[in-house]
Every structure is written in structure tokens, then in C-alpha cells.
GROMACS .gro file of C-alpha atoms in nm:
model
  374
    1MET     CA    1   1.642   5.120   6.065
    2VAL     CA    2   1.609   5.368   5.779
    3LYS     CA    3   1.701   5.109   5.516
    4TYR     CA    4   1.455   4.868   5.668
    5LEU     CA    5   1.175   5.125   5.643
    6ILE     CA    6   1.268   5.200   5.282
    7LEU     CA    7   1.224   4.836   5.192
    8LEU     CA    8   0.892   4.825   5.370
    9VAL     CA    9   0.774   5.114   5.154
   10TYR     CA   10   0.837   4.915   4.840
   11LEU     CA   11   0.685   4.607   4.999
   12ASN     CA   12   0.362   4.791   5.067
   13ILE     CA   13   0.329   4.878   4.696
   14ALA     CA   14   0.262   4.513   4.602
   15THR     CA   15  -0.042   4.388   4.797
   16GLY     CA   16  -0.313   4.130   4.748
   17LEU     CA   17  -0.155   3.789   4.812
   18MET     CA   18  -0.275   3.549   5.083
   19HIS     CA   19  -0.109   3.557   5.425
   20ALA     CA   20   0.136   3.270   5.453
   21PHE     CA   21   0.507   3.345   5.482
   22SER     CA   22   0.561   3.668   5.674
   23LEU     CA   23   0.858   3.899   5.669
   24SER     CA   24   0.941   3.801   6.027
   25ASP     CA   25   0.945   3.435   5.920
   26GLY     CA   26   1.185   3.522   5.641
   27ILE     CA   27   1.423   3.711   5.869
   28GLN     CA   28   1.421   3.432   6.126
   29ARG     CA   29   1.487   3.166   5.864
   30ALA     CA   30   1.767   3.370   5.708
   31LEU     CA   31   1.941   3.408   6.045
   32GLN     CA   32   1.909   3.035   6.111
   33ASN     CA   33   2.053   2.931   5.775
   34ASN     CA   34   2.340   3.180   5.756
   35LYS     CA   35   2.690   3.062   5.839
   36GLU     CA   36   2.821   3.414   5.891
   37VAL     CA   37   2.613   3.442   6.208
   38GLU     CA   38   2.768   3.121   6.342
   39MET     CA   39   3.116   3.253   6.260
   40ALA     CA   40   3.041   3.580   6.441
   41GLU     CA   41   2.926   3.383   6.746
   42ILE     CA   42   3.250   3.182   6.745
   43LYS     CA   43   3.459   3.499   6.716
   44PHE     CA   44   3.270   3.646   7.011
   45ALA     CA   45   3.342   3.333   7.218
   46ILE     CA   46   3.713   3.351   7.126
   47ALA     CA   47   3.727   3.716   7.232
   48LYS     CA   48   3.575   3.631   7.570
   49SER     CA   49   3.832   3.356   7.626
   50LYS     CA   50   4.114   3.606   7.572
   51GLU     CA   51   3.980   3.818   7.857
   52GLY     CA   52   4.013   3.522   8.094
   53GLU     CA   53   4.367   3.470   7.971
   54ALA     CA   54   4.449   3.835   8.039
   55TYR     CA   55   4.308   3.837   8.391
   56GLY     CA   56   4.499   3.518   8.464
   57ASN     CA   57   4.819   3.725   8.462
   58PHE     CA   58   4.713   3.881   8.792
   59LEU     CA   59   4.712   3.541   8.966
   60PRO     CA   60   5.022   3.383   9.123
   61ASN     CA   61   5.221   3.100   8.964
   62VAL     CA   62   5.242   2.795   9.190
   63SER     CA   63   5.472   2.506   9.101
   64GLY     CA   64   5.590   2.193   9.275
   65SER     CA   65   5.872   1.946   9.215
   66TRP     CA   66   5.980   1.610   9.357
   67GLN     CA   67   6.331   1.474   9.299
   68MET     CA   68   6.428   1.118   9.387
   69GLY     CA   69   6.759   0.943   9.325
   70LYS     CA   70   7.091   0.840   9.475
   71GLN     CA   71   7.405   1.036   9.555
   72LYS     CA   72   7.761   0.908   9.602
   73ASN     CA   73   8.052   1.132   9.698
   74GLU     CA   74   8.420   1.046   9.650
   75VAL     CA   75   8.704   1.244   9.811
   76GLN     CA   76   9.056   1.200   9.674
   77GLY     CA   77   9.277   0.997   9.907
   78GLN     CA   78   8.984   0.874  10.117
   79PRO     CA   79   8.765   0.567  10.094
   80SER     CA   80   8.448   0.623   9.894
   81ASN     CA   81   8.119   0.655  10.078
   82GLU     CA   82   7.819   0.442  10.015
   83SER     CA   83   7.542   0.581   9.795
   84THR     CA   84   7.271   0.766   9.979
   85ASN     CA   85   6.910   0.815   9.878
   86GLN     CA   86   6.802   1.162   9.768
   87ASN     CA   87   6.442   1.273   9.818
   88THR     CA   88   6.368   1.645   9.772
   89LYS     CA   89   6.025   1.810   9.759
   90THR     CA   90   5.986   2.177   9.661
   91ILE     CA   91   5.690   2.414   9.640
   92SER     CA   92   5.741   2.756   9.481
   93VAL     CA   93   5.504   3.052   9.459
   94GLU     CA   94   5.563   3.359   9.239
   95GLN     CA   95   5.341   3.665   9.244
   96LYS     CA   96   5.388   3.952   8.999
   97ILE     CA   97   5.380   4.283   9.181
   98PHE     CA   98   5.469   4.511   8.892
   99ASN     CA   99   5.533   4.427   8.527
  100GLY     CA  100   5.513   4.769   8.366
  101PHE     CA  101   5.130   4.765   8.369
  102GLN     CA  102   5.141   4.502   8.093
  103SER     CA  103   4.880   4.282   8.261
  104PHE     CA  104   4.650   4.578   8.316
  105TYR     CA  105   4.667   4.692   7.953
  106GLN     CA  106   4.632   4.336   7.826
  107ALA     CA  107   4.308   4.301   8.022
  108GLU     CA  108   4.188   4.641   7.895
  109SER     CA  109   4.264   4.542   7.537
  110ALA     CA  110   4.079   4.212   7.578
  111GLY     CA  111   3.775   4.394   7.717
  112HIS     CA  112   3.757   4.621   7.412
  113LEU     CA  113   3.800   4.323   7.179
  114ILE     CA  114   3.499   4.159   7.342
  115LYS     CA  115   3.288   4.469   7.282
  116ALA     CA  116   3.410   4.484   6.922
  117ALA     CA  117   3.326   4.118   6.865
  118HIS     CA  118   2.981   4.166   7.016
  119ALA     CA  119   2.916   4.467   6.792
  120ASP     CA  120   3.033   4.266   6.493
  121TYR     CA  121   2.791   3.987   6.590
  122ILE     CA  122   2.498   4.231   6.607
  123GLN     CA  123   2.605   4.398   6.283
  124THR     CA  124   2.626   4.061   6.109
  125LYS     CA  125   2.274   3.970   6.216
  126ALA     CA  126   2.145   4.311   6.109
  127GLY     CA  127   2.310   4.273   5.769
  128ILE     CA  128   2.155   3.930   5.718
  129ALA     CA  129   1.816   4.063   5.827
  130PHE     CA  130   1.844   4.350   5.580
  131SER     CA  131   1.934   4.106   5.300
  132ALA     CA  132   1.632   3.896   5.396
  133VAL     CA  133   1.401   4.199   5.379
  134GLU     CA  134   1.545   4.299   5.044
  135ALA     CA  135   1.506   3.948   4.902
  136TYR     CA  136   1.154   3.925   5.041
  137VAL     CA  137   1.050   4.253   4.881
  138ASN     CA  138   1.205   4.178   4.543
  139PHE     CA  139   1.048   3.832   4.524
  140TYR     CA  140   0.711   3.966   4.637
  141VAL     CA  141   0.704   4.245   4.380
  142ALA     CA  142   0.828   4.010   4.104
  143GLN     CA  143   0.542   3.770   4.175
  144LYS     CA  144   0.283   4.043   4.150
  145ALA     CA  145   0.444   4.194   3.841
  146LEU     CA  146   0.440   3.860   3.658
  147ASP     CA  147   0.079   3.801   3.753
  148ILE     CA  148  -0.024   4.140   3.613
  149GLN     CA  149   0.176   4.095   3.292
  150GLN     CA  150   0.034   3.748   3.229
  151LYS     CA  151  -0.320   3.884   3.263
  152ASN     CA  152  -0.239   4.163   3.020
  153LEU     CA  153  -0.090   3.911   2.775
  154ALA     CA  154  -0.398   3.688   2.795
  155ILE     CA  155  -0.624   3.984   2.718
  156ALA     CA  156  -0.398   4.102   2.433
  157LYS     CA  157  -0.387   3.751   2.287
  158GLU     CA  158  -0.764   3.714   2.293
  159VAL     CA  159  -0.808   4.054   2.130
  160LEU     CA  160  -0.551   3.967   1.862
  161ASN     CA  161  -0.737   3.646   1.777
  162LYS     CA  162  -1.054   3.845   1.719
  163ILE     CA  163  -0.861   4.101   1.514
  164ASN     CA  164  -0.717   3.829   1.291
  165GLU     CA  165  -1.066   3.691   1.237
  166ARG     CA  166  -1.194   4.035   1.133
  167LEU     CA  167  -0.889   4.077   0.911
  168ARG     CA  168  -0.970   3.749   0.741
  169LEU     CA  169  -1.322   3.875   0.679
  170LYS     CA  170  -1.169   4.203   0.553
  171VAL     CA  171  -1.363   4.404   0.808
  172ILE     CA  172  -1.048   4.594   0.906
  173SER     CA  173  -0.728   4.679   0.723
  174LYS     CA  174  -0.380   4.529   0.777
  175ASN     CA  175  -0.255   4.857   0.916
  176GLU     CA  176  -0.524   4.851   1.185
  177ALA     CA  177  -0.447   4.488   1.267
  178ALA     CA  178  -0.073   4.563   1.293
  179GLN     CA  179  -0.138   4.794   1.588
  180TYR     CA  180  -0.296   4.510   1.788
  181GLU     CA  181  -0.022   4.268   1.685
  182SER     CA  182   0.240   4.514   1.809
  183ASP     CA  183   0.054   4.549   2.138
  184HIS     CA  184   0.047   4.170   2.174
  185LEU     CA  185   0.421   4.145   2.113
  186GLY     CA  186   0.478   4.418   2.370
  187ARG     CA  187   0.275   4.229   2.630
  188PHE     CA  188   0.465   3.908   2.547
  189SER     CA  189   0.797   4.088   2.594
  190ASP     CA  190   0.675   4.224   2.929
  191VAL     CA  191   0.594   3.871   3.044
  192LEU     CA  192   0.942   3.746   2.950
  193GLU     CA  193   1.104   4.034   3.137
  194ALA     CA  194   0.882   3.970   3.440
  195LYS     CA  195   0.977   3.600   3.438
  196LYS     CA  196   1.343   3.697   3.420
  197GLU     CA  197   1.309   3.925   3.723
  198LEU     CA  198   1.111   3.661   3.909
  199PHE     CA  199   1.380   3.400   3.848
  200LYS     CA  200   1.653   3.636   3.966
  201SER     CA  201   1.462   3.732   4.280
  202LEU     CA  202   1.368   3.369   4.349
  203THR     CA  203   1.732   3.259   4.328
  204VAL     CA  204   1.835   3.519   4.584
  205PHE     CA  205   1.531   3.445   4.801
  206GLU     CA  206   1.606   3.072   4.815
  207SER     CA  207   1.977   3.127   4.882
  208ILE     CA  208   1.896   3.348   5.182
  209MET     CA  209   1.574   3.192   5.314
  210GLY     CA  210   1.627   2.834   5.204
  211LYS     CA  211   1.257   2.815   5.122
  212GLU     CA  212   1.057   2.804   4.798
  213ASN     CA  213   0.698   2.777   4.674
  214VAL     CA  214   0.563   3.020   4.931
  215THR     CA  215   0.295   3.285   4.929
  216LEU     CA  216   0.433   3.600   5.083
  217ASP     CA  217   0.251   3.796   5.350
  218ASP     CA  218   0.188   4.170   5.349
  219VAL     CA  219   0.374   4.420   5.568
  220LYS     CA  220   0.246   4.759   5.675
  221VAL     CA  221   0.483   5.050   5.635
  222PRO     CA  222   0.508   5.292   5.929
  223ASN     CA  223   0.501   5.659   5.843
  224VAL     CA  224   0.814   5.802   6.007
  225THR     CA  225   0.979   6.141   5.975
  226PHE     CA  226   1.348   6.197   6.038
  227ASN     CA  227   1.558   6.491   6.151
  228ILE     CA  228   1.886   6.445   5.964
  229SER     CA  229   2.100   6.641   6.211
  230GLU     CA  230   1.963   6.446   6.509
  231GLU     CA  231   2.000   6.113   6.331
  232VAL     CA  232   2.362   6.190   6.238
  233GLN     CA  233   2.443   6.259   6.603
  234THR     CA  234   2.267   5.944   6.717
  235VAL     CA  235   2.423   5.710   6.463
  236THR     CA  236   2.774   5.775   6.597
  237LEU     CA  237   2.672   5.624   6.930
  238THR     CA  238   2.440   5.347   6.812
  239ASN     CA  239   2.579   5.216   6.484
  240GLN     CA  240   2.733   4.875   6.551
  241LYS     CA  241   2.998   4.913   6.282
  242LEU     CA  242   3.124   5.233   6.445
  243ILE     CA  243   3.106   5.074   6.790
  244LYS     CA  244   3.323   4.790   6.659
  245LEU     CA  245   3.577   5.027   6.501
  246ASN     CA  246   3.589   5.245   6.812
  247ASN     CA  247   3.659   4.947   7.038
  248LEU     CA  248   3.925   4.817   6.800
  249LYS     CA  249   4.087   5.159   6.823
  250LYS     CA  250   4.078   5.148   7.203
  251SER     CA  251   4.220   4.795   7.200
  252SER     CA  252   4.508   4.908   6.976
  253ARG     CA  253   4.577   5.198   7.212
  254ALA     CA  254   4.593   4.958   7.508
  255GLU     CA  255   4.828   4.727   7.314
  256LEU     CA  256   5.054   5.025   7.244
  257ALA     CA  257   5.071   5.107   7.615
  258ARG     CA  258   5.135   4.740   7.689
  259SER     CA  259   5.429   4.728   7.446
  260ARG     CA  260   5.582   5.035   7.609
  261GLY     CA  261   5.549   4.869   7.948
  262ALA     CA  262   5.800   4.607   7.838
  263LEU     CA  263   6.073   4.871   7.887
  264LEU     CA  264   5.991   4.915   8.256
  265PRO     CA  265   6.133   4.711   8.546
  266LYS     CA  266   5.958   4.396   8.667
  267VAL     CA  267   5.904   4.317   9.034
  268THR     CA  268   5.812   3.966   9.151
  269LEU     CA  269   5.758   3.828   9.501
  270VAL     CA  270   5.891   3.473   9.532
  271GLY     CA  271   5.834   3.222   9.811
  272GLU     CA  272   5.981   2.870   9.823
  273LEU     CA  273   5.952   2.575  10.062
  274LYS     CA  274   6.198   2.286  10.021
  275HIS     CA  275   6.227   1.958  10.217
  276GLN     CA  276   6.523   1.717  10.177
  277ASP     CA  277   6.541   1.371  10.333
  278ASP     CA  278   6.868   1.222  10.465
  279VAL     CA  279   7.103   1.507  10.389
  280LEU     CA  280   7.454   1.361  10.374
  281TYR     CA  281   7.650   1.656  10.512
  282LEU     CA  282   7.406   1.676  10.806
  283GLY     CA  283   7.461   1.318  10.907
  284ASP     CA  284   7.158   1.185  10.716
  285LYS     CA  285   6.922   1.427  10.886
  286ASP     CA  286   6.625   1.588  10.715
  287LEU     CA  287   6.643   1.952  10.609
  288THR     CA  288   6.353   2.194  10.558
  289SER     CA  289   6.429   2.537  10.417
  290LYS     CA  290   6.208   2.839  10.353
  291GLN     CA  291   6.294   3.150  10.161
  292TYR     CA  292   6.111   3.467  10.059
  293TYR     CA  293   6.257   3.732   9.840
  294VAL     CA  294   6.170   4.008   9.595
  295ASN     CA  295   6.310   3.972   9.247
  296VAL     CA  296   6.364   4.295   9.049
  297SER     CA  297   6.464   4.268   8.683
  298VAL     CA  298   6.548   4.561   8.459
  299PRO     CA  299   6.546   4.513   8.081
  300ILE     CA  300   6.854   4.670   7.924
  301PHE     CA  301   6.881   4.541   7.569
  302GLN     CA  302   6.724   4.239   7.401
  303ASN     CA  303   6.815   4.253   7.033
  304GLY     CA  304   6.595   4.560   6.984
  305GLN     CA  305   6.282   4.345   6.961
  306ARG     CA  306   6.091   4.550   7.216
  307PHE     CA  307   6.144   4.870   7.022
  308VAL     CA  308   6.024   4.698   6.705
  309LYS     CA  309   5.709   4.587   6.884
  310ILE     CA  310   5.644   4.941   7.002
  311LEU     CA  311   5.676   5.077   6.647
  312ASN     CA  312   5.445   4.805   6.521
  313ALA     CA  313   5.188   4.889   6.790
  314GLN     CA  314   5.210   5.259   6.702
  315ASP     CA  315   5.135   5.185   6.336
  316LYS     CA  316   4.839   4.963   6.427
  317TYR     CA  317   4.695   5.231   6.652
  318ALA     CA  318   4.733   5.499   6.383
  319LEU     CA  319   4.561   5.267   6.134
  320SER     CA  320   4.271   5.201   6.371
  321GLU     CA  321   4.224   5.576   6.423
  322LYS     CA  322   4.206   5.635   6.049
  323GLU     CA  323   3.962   5.343   6.001
  324TYR     CA  324   3.734   5.489   6.267
  325GLU     CA  325   3.739   5.834   6.107
  326ILE     CA  326   3.659   5.688   5.764
  327GLY     CA  327   3.386   5.476   5.920
  328ILE     CA  328   3.215   5.783   6.068
  329GLU     CA  329   3.221   5.964   5.734
  330THR     CA  330   3.087   5.660   5.547
  331ILE     CA  331   2.804   5.592   5.791
  332GLN     CA  332   2.695   5.955   5.792
  333LYS     CA  333   2.684   5.964   5.412
  334GLU     CA  334   2.489   5.639   5.398
  335LEU     CA  335   2.246   5.767   5.660
  336LYS     CA  336   2.173   6.089   5.474
  337SER     CA  337   2.127   5.899   5.149
  338SER     CA  338   1.893   5.648   5.316
  339ILE     CA  339   1.677   5.920   5.471
  340GLN     CA  340   1.647   6.097   5.137
  341THR     CA  341   1.555   5.770   4.966
  342TYR     CA  342   1.299   5.693   5.233
  343THR     CA  343   1.141   6.037   5.195
  344TYR     CA  344   1.121   5.986   4.820
  345SER     CA  345   0.970   5.642   4.873
  346GLN     CA  346   0.702   5.785   5.099
  347ASP     CA  347   0.607   6.030   4.823
  348LEU     CA  348   0.596   5.740   4.581
  349LEU     CA  349   0.374   5.546   4.816
  350ARG     CA  350   0.128   5.834   4.849
  351SER     CA  351   0.093   5.850   4.470
  352TYR     CA  352   0.070   5.474   4.435
  353ASP     CA  353  -0.307   5.466   4.479
  354ASP     CA  354  -0.345   5.698   4.182
  355LEU     CA  355  -0.115   5.478   3.974
  356LYS     CA  356  -0.309   5.172   4.078
  357GLN     CA  357  -0.636   5.330   3.966
  358MET     CA  358  -0.481   5.419   3.632
  359ALA     CA  359  -0.365   5.060   3.585
  360MET     CA  360  -0.710   4.926   3.669
  361LYS     CA  361  -0.865   5.161   3.412
  362ARG     CA  362  -0.621   5.030   3.154
  363VAL     CA  363  -0.729   4.673   3.225
  364ASP     CA  364  -1.093   4.779   3.201
  365ARG     CA  365  -1.028   4.940   2.864
  366ALA     CA  366  -0.855   4.624   2.744
  367ASN     CA  367  -1.152   4.416   2.857
  368SER     CA  368  -1.386   4.656   2.680
  369ALA     CA  369  -1.182   4.626   2.361
  370ARG     CA  370  -1.196   4.251   2.389
  371GLU     CA  371  -1.574   4.251   2.432
  372LEU     CA  372  -1.610   4.449   2.109
  373PHE     CA  373  -1.481   4.150   1.918
  374LEU     CA  374  -1.684   3.881   2.097
   0.00000   0.00000   0.00000
């Protein structure tokens, strides 16, 4: 917000053009044309899909099978039996009861990743909006600056023509004429510099807005005062970049707990229903069997991969903690700098009217000098 207000201060300095393309229009167009916003939306959608995958671990696994074929048994020293048809249908249900809290921490990690992706989406839009404001301001000021410099050049050129005529008539000396020629060259150089700045600002404006040949609208600058200590406390809770880093840290912590859960026992409840047609050893009678049992598995050693994953998760969590700490320091420094810049800009804005009057007097003096040679 502070950076946005700073740009509005500079925007208010250049006024006088017709209302056509507003700052809100520019921000909206920039958000529509920017691919980074689309990418952030896709990342947010991917993060949400991972949460559904995580919660799916709490649901049971249900499977079914159907086996059909023939069976023929031969006993040594006895005549072989005829082939019999085999038809077996099985339905199995497995429900995880305990898996070392891995499903719980996976769901927690996915939830934090969603919040981080959402914060990144908001931060991306805010960054694009800020770039749009900056481009709008620079292009607006460059237009006005070029207009002023071209008017000054036209006046200086007209005065120089009159000076050259008086020089030809030997009314003034060459030294006196040189002063006006130097002033004309200075105005010409100012126009070239203004055109250069206009071209640079136009290139950025078109790349962000995707729009050219527009007359920019004016924006009023609100007069806001800031308490640095209060703003520093608030930014930790509201800044989207910090919210993203904080949620990534929480997600890494959940992944660390999940990796440690791989060392704990796993408990699964299993139920199975099986139906066999024409069972040979039962005299071709059908057989239906049901079984329920609890399966407990204890990991003992699996090539050390689980310990490697734990170490990897520990390093990622430590990295995320450090990134969050650095992020807090960076945001606080940027905030203090922005508030100081905004305060300075407000002082500049208050003195702008005086500067404007001085510039108008300069134009009036130039016009008066021109009239002397008419």
C-alpha cells in the first residue's frame, strides 16, 4: 500500500490531460494480459488437488477380482480326473487404522501448501498491479515533460530567429546572440532527452498494458500518515510474501513429522469375501468364505532409505525457517524505506505548486522576450 501511495504522489505532480485511460483501467488490463497471474492460478489449483489426494489416504481401499479357468488334478498311480471349471469371485476391503500419523501430516502439509499458493497468487497480482501503476506514472509524466519541453523549444527557436535578424542588421553583437543560441541548443537537448524518456516509458507501458495511443487520466493522492512501529507489526501478519513463507515453513515441518512416522508400526484392518463355484475337493459344491483380521507391520530396516528421507526433511525445514527469518527482515526494511520515501514525496508535493508557479513565470518571461523581437 505504501509503494502504491508513493507512486500516486508522483502521478499527482503531472496534471492537465483529458480523462480517458484511468489508472484502474491500466491495472485491470495489466492483470488480464499477464501470464504470471495465469501461472499462479494454475499453481493454486495444483495445490488444492494435493489436499484431496492427502485426505484420500483416510478412506478404505476396496478391490475386487474374478478368476475363471479350468483345473485338472493327477494323482500318481490313479486315473486322472476330468478338468473342472474354476470360477472364483473375491471382494477385499482394507482400512488403515494407524500408519504413524503419516496421513494426518500429509493432509496438514497439503493445507499449508494451499495457503502458500493462495498467498503467492495474491502477491503476484499485487506485483503486477504495482508495475502497472509505475508504468502508468512514468508514461504520464514523460508525456507532460515532452509537451513542456517542446513548447520551450518553440519559443526559444522563435526568439533565436529574431535574434539572428537583429544580428544581420548589426543591432546586437555576436556575443549577445551567442547567449540565445546556447539557450536554443539547451532547449533542443531537453526535447531529445524528453523523447528518450517517453520512448522508454512507452515501451514499458505497452509491454504491461498492451495498449498505446492513450490519454492518461488523473489520480488524486490521499494524504496518509504512518506510524512505523505499528506498520512493522502489521506487515508481519498481512504481507502475502511472509504469509507464503510462513506456510511453506509449516508445510516443511509437517513433512518432517510425516517422514519420522515411517519408522512407526502400521495397523490395517482387512476384510475379505470369497466365493468359489464347483470346488473339487468338496464334491463340486460351492464355497463361500469370509475373513476379518488386523494386520500389524513393523518396519525394521529398508536399506536406510527412511533415515535418508528424515535427514532430507530436516534440512528442508531448517532452510524454510531461515527463508522466513530473512523474509521478515527484508520486508521490514522495505517498509521503512517506503514510508520514508512517501513522507519525502508528500513534502515534494506540497512544494510542487510553488515550483509550478516558477515554471509558469519562466514561460511568461520567454514569451515577453519573444514579443520584444516581433
